[in-house]
PDB file of C-alpha atoms in Angstrom:
ATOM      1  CA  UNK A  28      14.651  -8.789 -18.234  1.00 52.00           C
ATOM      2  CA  UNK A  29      13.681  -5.211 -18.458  1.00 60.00           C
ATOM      3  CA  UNK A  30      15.166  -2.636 -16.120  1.00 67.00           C
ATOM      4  CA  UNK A  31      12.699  -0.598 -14.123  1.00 76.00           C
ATOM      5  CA  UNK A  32      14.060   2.896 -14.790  1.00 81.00           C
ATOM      6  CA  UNK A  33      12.741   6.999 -14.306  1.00 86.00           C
ATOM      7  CA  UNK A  34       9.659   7.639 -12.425  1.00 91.00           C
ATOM      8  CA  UNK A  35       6.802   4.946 -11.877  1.00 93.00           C
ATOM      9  CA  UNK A  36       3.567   6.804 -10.400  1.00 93.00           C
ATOM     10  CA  UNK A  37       1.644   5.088  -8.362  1.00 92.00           C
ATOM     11  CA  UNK A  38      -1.920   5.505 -10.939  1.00 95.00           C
ATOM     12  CA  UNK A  39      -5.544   5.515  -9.492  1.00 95.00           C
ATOM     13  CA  UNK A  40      -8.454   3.674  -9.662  1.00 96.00           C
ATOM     14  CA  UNK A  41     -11.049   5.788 -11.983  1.00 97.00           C
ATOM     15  CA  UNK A  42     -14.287   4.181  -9.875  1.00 96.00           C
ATOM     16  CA  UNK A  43     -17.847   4.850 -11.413  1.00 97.00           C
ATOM     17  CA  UNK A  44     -20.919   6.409  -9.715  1.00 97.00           C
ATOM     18  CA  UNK A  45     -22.050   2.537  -8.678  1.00 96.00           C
ATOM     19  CA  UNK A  46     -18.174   2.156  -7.098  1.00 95.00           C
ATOM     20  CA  UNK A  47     -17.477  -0.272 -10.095  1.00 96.00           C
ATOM     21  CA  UNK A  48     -14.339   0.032 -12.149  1.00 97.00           C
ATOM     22  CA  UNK A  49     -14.045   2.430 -14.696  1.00 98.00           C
ATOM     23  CA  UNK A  50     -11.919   0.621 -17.189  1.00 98.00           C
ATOM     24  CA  UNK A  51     -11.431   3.043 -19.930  1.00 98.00           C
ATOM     25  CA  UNK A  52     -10.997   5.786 -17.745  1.00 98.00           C
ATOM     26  CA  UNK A  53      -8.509   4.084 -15.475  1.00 97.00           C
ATOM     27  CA  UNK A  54      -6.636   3.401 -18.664  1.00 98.00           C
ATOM     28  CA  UNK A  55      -6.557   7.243 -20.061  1.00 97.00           C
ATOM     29  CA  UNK A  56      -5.369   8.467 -16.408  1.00 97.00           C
ATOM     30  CA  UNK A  57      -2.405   6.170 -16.486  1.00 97.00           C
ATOM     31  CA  UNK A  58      -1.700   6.925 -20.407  1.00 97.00           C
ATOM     32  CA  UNK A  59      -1.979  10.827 -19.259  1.00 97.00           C
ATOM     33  CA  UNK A  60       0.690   9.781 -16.747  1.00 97.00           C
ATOM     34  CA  UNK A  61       3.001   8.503 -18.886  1.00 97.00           C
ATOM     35  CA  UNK A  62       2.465  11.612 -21.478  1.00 96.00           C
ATOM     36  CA  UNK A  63       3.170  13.648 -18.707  1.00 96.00           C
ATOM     37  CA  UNK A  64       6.700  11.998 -17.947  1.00 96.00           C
ATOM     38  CA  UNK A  65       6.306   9.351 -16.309  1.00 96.00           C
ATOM     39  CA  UNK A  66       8.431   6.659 -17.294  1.00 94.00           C
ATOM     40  CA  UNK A  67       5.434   4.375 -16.150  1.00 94.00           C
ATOM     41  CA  UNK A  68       2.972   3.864 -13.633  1.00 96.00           C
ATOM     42  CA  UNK A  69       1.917   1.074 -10.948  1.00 95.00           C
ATOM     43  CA  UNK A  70      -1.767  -0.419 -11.438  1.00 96.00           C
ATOM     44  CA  UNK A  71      -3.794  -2.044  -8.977  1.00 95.00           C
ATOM     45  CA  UNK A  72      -1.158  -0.594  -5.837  1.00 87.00           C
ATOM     46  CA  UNK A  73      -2.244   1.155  -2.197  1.00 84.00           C
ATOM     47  CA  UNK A  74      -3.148   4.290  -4.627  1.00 88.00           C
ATOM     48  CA  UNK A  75      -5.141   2.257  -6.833  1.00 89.00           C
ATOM     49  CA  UNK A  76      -7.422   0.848  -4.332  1.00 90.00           C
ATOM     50  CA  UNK A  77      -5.804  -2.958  -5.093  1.00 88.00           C
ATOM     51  CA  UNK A  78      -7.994  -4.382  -2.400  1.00 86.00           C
ATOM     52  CA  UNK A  79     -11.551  -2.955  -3.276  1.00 90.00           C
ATOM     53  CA  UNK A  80     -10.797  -3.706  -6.892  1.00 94.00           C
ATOM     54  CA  UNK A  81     -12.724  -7.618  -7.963  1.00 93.00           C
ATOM     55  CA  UNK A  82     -11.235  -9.934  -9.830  1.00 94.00           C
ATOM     56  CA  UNK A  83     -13.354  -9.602 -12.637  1.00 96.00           C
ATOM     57  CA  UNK A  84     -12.755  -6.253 -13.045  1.00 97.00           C
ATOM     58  CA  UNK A  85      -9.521  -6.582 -12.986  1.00 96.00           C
ATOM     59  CA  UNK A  86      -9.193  -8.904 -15.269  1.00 97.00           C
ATOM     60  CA  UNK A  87     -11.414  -6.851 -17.702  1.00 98.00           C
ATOM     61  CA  UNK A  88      -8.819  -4.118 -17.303  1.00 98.00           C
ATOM     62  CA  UNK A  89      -5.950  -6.238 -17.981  1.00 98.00           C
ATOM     63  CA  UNK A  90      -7.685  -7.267 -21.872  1.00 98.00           C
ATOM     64  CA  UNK A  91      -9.102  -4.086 -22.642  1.00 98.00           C
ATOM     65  CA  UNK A  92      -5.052  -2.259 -21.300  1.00 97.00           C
ATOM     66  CA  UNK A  93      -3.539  -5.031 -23.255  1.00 97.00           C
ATOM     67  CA  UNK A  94      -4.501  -2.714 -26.325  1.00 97.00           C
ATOM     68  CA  UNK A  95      -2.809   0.353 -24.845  1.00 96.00           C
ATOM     69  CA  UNK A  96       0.510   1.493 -26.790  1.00 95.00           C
ATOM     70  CA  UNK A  97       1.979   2.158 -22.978  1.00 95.00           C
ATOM     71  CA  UNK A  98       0.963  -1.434 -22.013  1.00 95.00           C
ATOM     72  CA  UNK A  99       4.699  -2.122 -21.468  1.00 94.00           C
ATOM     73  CA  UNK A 100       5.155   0.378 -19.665  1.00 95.00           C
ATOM     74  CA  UNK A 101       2.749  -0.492 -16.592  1.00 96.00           C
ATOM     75  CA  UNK A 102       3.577  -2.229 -13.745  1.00 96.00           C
ATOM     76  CA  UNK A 103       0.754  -4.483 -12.093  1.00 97.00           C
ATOM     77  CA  UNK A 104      -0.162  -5.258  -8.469  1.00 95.00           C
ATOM     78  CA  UNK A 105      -2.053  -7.643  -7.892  1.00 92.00           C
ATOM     79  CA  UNK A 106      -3.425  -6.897  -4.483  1.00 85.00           C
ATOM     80  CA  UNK A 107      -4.390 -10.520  -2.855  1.00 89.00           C
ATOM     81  CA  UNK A 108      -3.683 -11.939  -0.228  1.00 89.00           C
ATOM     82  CA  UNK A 109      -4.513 -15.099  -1.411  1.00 92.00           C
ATOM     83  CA  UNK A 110      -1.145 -17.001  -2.712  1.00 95.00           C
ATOM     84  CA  UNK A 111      -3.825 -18.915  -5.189  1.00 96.00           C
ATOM     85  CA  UNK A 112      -5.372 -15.923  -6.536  1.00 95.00           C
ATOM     86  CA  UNK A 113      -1.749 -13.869  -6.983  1.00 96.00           C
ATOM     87  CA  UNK A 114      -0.780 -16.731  -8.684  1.00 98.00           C
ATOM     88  CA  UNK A 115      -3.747 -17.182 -11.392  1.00 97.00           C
ATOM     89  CA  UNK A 116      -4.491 -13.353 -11.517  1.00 97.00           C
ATOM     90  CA  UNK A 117      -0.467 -13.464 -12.834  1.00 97.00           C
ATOM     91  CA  UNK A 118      -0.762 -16.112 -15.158  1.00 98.00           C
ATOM     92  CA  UNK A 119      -3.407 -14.229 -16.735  1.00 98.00           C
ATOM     93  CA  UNK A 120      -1.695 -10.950 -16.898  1.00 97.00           C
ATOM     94  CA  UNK A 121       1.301 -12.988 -18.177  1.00 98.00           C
ATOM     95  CA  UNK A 122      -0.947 -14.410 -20.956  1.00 98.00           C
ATOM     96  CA  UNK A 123      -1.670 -10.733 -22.153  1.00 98.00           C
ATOM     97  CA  UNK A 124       1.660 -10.079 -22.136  1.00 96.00           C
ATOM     98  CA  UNK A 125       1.918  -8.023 -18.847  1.00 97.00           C
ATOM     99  CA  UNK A 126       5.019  -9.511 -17.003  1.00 96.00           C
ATOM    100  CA  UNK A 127       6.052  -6.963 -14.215  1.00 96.00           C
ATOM    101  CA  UNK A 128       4.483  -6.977 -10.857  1.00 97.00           C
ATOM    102  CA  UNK A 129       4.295  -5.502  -7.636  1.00 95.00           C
ATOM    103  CA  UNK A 130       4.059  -7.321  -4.521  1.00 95.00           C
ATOM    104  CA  UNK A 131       3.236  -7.219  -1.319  1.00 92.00           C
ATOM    105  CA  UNK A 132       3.170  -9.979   1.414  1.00 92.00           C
ATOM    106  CA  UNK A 133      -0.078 -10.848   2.461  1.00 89.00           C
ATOM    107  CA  UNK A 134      -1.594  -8.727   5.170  1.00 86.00           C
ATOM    108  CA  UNK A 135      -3.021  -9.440   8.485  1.00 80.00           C
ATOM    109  CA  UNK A 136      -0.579 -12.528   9.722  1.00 82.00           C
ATOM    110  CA  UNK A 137       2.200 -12.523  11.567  1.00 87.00           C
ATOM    111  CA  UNK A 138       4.971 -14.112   9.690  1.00 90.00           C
ATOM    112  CA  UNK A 139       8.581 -13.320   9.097  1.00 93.00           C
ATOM    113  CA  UNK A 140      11.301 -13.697   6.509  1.00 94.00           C
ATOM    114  CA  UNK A 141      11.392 -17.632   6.217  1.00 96.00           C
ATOM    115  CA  UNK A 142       7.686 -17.744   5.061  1.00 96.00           C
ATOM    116  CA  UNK A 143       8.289 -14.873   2.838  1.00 95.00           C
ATOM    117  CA  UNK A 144      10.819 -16.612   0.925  1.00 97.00           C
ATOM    118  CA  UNK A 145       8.519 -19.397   0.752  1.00 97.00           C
ATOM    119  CA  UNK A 146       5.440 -17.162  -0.302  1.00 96.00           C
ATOM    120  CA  UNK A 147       7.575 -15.640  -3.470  1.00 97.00           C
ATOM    121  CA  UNK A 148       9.270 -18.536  -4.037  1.00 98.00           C
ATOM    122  CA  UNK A 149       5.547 -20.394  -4.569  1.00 98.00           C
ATOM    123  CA  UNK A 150       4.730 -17.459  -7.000  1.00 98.00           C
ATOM    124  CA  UNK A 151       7.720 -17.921  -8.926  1.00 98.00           C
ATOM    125  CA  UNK A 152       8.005 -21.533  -9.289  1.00 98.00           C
ATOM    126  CA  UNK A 153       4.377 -21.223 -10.562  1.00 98.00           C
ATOM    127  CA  UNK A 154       5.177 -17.335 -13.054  1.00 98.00           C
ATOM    128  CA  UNK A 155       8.970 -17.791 -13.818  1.00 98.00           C
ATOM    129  CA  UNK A 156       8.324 -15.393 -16.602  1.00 97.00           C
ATOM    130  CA  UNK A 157       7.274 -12.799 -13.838  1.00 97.00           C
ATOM    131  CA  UNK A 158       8.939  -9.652 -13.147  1.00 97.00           C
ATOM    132  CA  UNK A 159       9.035  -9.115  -9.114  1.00 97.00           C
ATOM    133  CA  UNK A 160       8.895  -5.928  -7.649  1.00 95.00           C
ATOM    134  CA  UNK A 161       8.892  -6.722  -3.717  1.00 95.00           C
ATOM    135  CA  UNK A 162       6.273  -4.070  -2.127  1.00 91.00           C
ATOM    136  CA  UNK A 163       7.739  -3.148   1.522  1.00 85.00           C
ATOM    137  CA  UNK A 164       4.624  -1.162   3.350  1.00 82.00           C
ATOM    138  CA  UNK A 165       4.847  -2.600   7.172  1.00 78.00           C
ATOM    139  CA  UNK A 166       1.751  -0.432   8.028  1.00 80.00           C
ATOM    140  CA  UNK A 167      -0.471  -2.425   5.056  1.00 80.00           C
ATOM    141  CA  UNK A 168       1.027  -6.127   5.540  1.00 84.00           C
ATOM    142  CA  UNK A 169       2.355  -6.429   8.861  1.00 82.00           C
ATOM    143  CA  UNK A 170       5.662  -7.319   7.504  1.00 83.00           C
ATOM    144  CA  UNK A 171       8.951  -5.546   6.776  1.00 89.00           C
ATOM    145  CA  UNK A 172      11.421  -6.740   4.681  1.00 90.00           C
ATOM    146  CA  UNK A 173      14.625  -7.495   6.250  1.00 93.00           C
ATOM    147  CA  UNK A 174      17.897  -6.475   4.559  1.00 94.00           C
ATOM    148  CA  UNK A 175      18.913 -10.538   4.334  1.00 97.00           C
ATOM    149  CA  UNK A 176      15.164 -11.408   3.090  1.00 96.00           C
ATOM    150  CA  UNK A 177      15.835  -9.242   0.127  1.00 96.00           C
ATOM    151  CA  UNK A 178      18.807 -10.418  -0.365  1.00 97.00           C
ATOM    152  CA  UNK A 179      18.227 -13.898  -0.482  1.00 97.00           C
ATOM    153  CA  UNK A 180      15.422 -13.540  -2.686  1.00 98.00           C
ATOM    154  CA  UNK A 181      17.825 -11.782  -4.784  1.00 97.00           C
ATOM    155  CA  UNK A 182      20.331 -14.292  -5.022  1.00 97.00           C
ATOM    156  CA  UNK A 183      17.745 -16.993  -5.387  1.00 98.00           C
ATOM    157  CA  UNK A 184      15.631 -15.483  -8.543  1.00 97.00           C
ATOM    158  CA  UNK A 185      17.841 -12.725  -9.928  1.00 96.00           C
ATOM    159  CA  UNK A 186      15.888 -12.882 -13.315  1.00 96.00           C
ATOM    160  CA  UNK A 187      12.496 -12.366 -11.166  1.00 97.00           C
ATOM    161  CA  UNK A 188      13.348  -9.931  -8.343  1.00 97.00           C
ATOM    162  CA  UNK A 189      13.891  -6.599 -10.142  1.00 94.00           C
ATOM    163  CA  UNK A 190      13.345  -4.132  -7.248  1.00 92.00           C
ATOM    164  CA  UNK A 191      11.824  -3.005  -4.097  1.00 90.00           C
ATOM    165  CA  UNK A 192       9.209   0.070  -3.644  1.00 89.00           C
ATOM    166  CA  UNK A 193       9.657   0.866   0.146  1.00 84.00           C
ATOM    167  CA  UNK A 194       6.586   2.899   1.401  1.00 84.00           C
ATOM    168  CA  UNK A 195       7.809   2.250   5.396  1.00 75.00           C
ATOM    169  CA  UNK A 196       8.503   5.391   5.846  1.00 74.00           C
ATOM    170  CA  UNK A 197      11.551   5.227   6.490  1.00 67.00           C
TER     171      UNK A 197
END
């Protein structure tokens, strides 16, 4: 397991004049990051429009970044709220040897910390190789993380849970 160290910016989207993806220049801003100091830098997040981003395109990202000499050093959200989706959009990053990810719950349910446990726990038993990064933004999901969620998650995949990023606020 890698630590997550330094300064991770939260990267942008480079969107075309048609509102597509622009791949290459999504790829040079978060290079230009890292040249700049950054220690790395969070694709496919809030900042990176994770939600408005398709699959495709994100997946044409992911092969075309695979090439980039910073590759390692970029951490990938995925953005779904679909558990299915998370899941194969990770086993395909995972394939291209992309292995850290950040995470958020899925948005618009009411749940709490029992079926948030369950929801990483799913993702894990399906990526073990994954590198978890739990994504705490109350305002986007509808969830907060409790102290003893993160904890337990903690103690039950300390390989896979390597951090929080808390955007509550707080």
């Amino acid at each position: 397991m890698d630590k997550i160290r330094g300064i991770y910016a939260a990267s942008l989207s480079v969107l075309n004049e048609n509102l597509s993806l622009n791949i290459d220049k999504t790829i040079q801003h978060a290079e230009n990051l890292i040249l700049q100091g950054c220690h790395g830098v969070v694709i496919f997040g809030s900042t990176g429009q994770a939600q408005l981003i398709s699959v495709s395109e994100k997946i044409s990202f992911l092969n075309k970044a695979s090439e980039s000499k910073n590759k390692n050093d970029f951490l990938i959200g995925t953005g779904f709220n679909s558990l299915i989706e998370t899941i194969n959009f990770m086993k395909i990053s995972c394939s291209l040897k992309f292995k850290k990810f950040l995470i958020m719950p899925p948005a618009y349910y009411k749940y709490g910390d029992k079926e948030v446990i369950s929801f990483y726990s799913k993702i894990i038993d399906a990526v073990p190789e994954a590198e978890i990064i739990l994504y705490n933004f109350e305002k986007l999901s509808g969830y907060k993380f409790s102290l003893e969620c993160v904890e337990e998650l903690v103690k039950k995949f300390p390989k896979q849970i390597i951090g929080v990023k808390d955007s509550s606020y707080n």
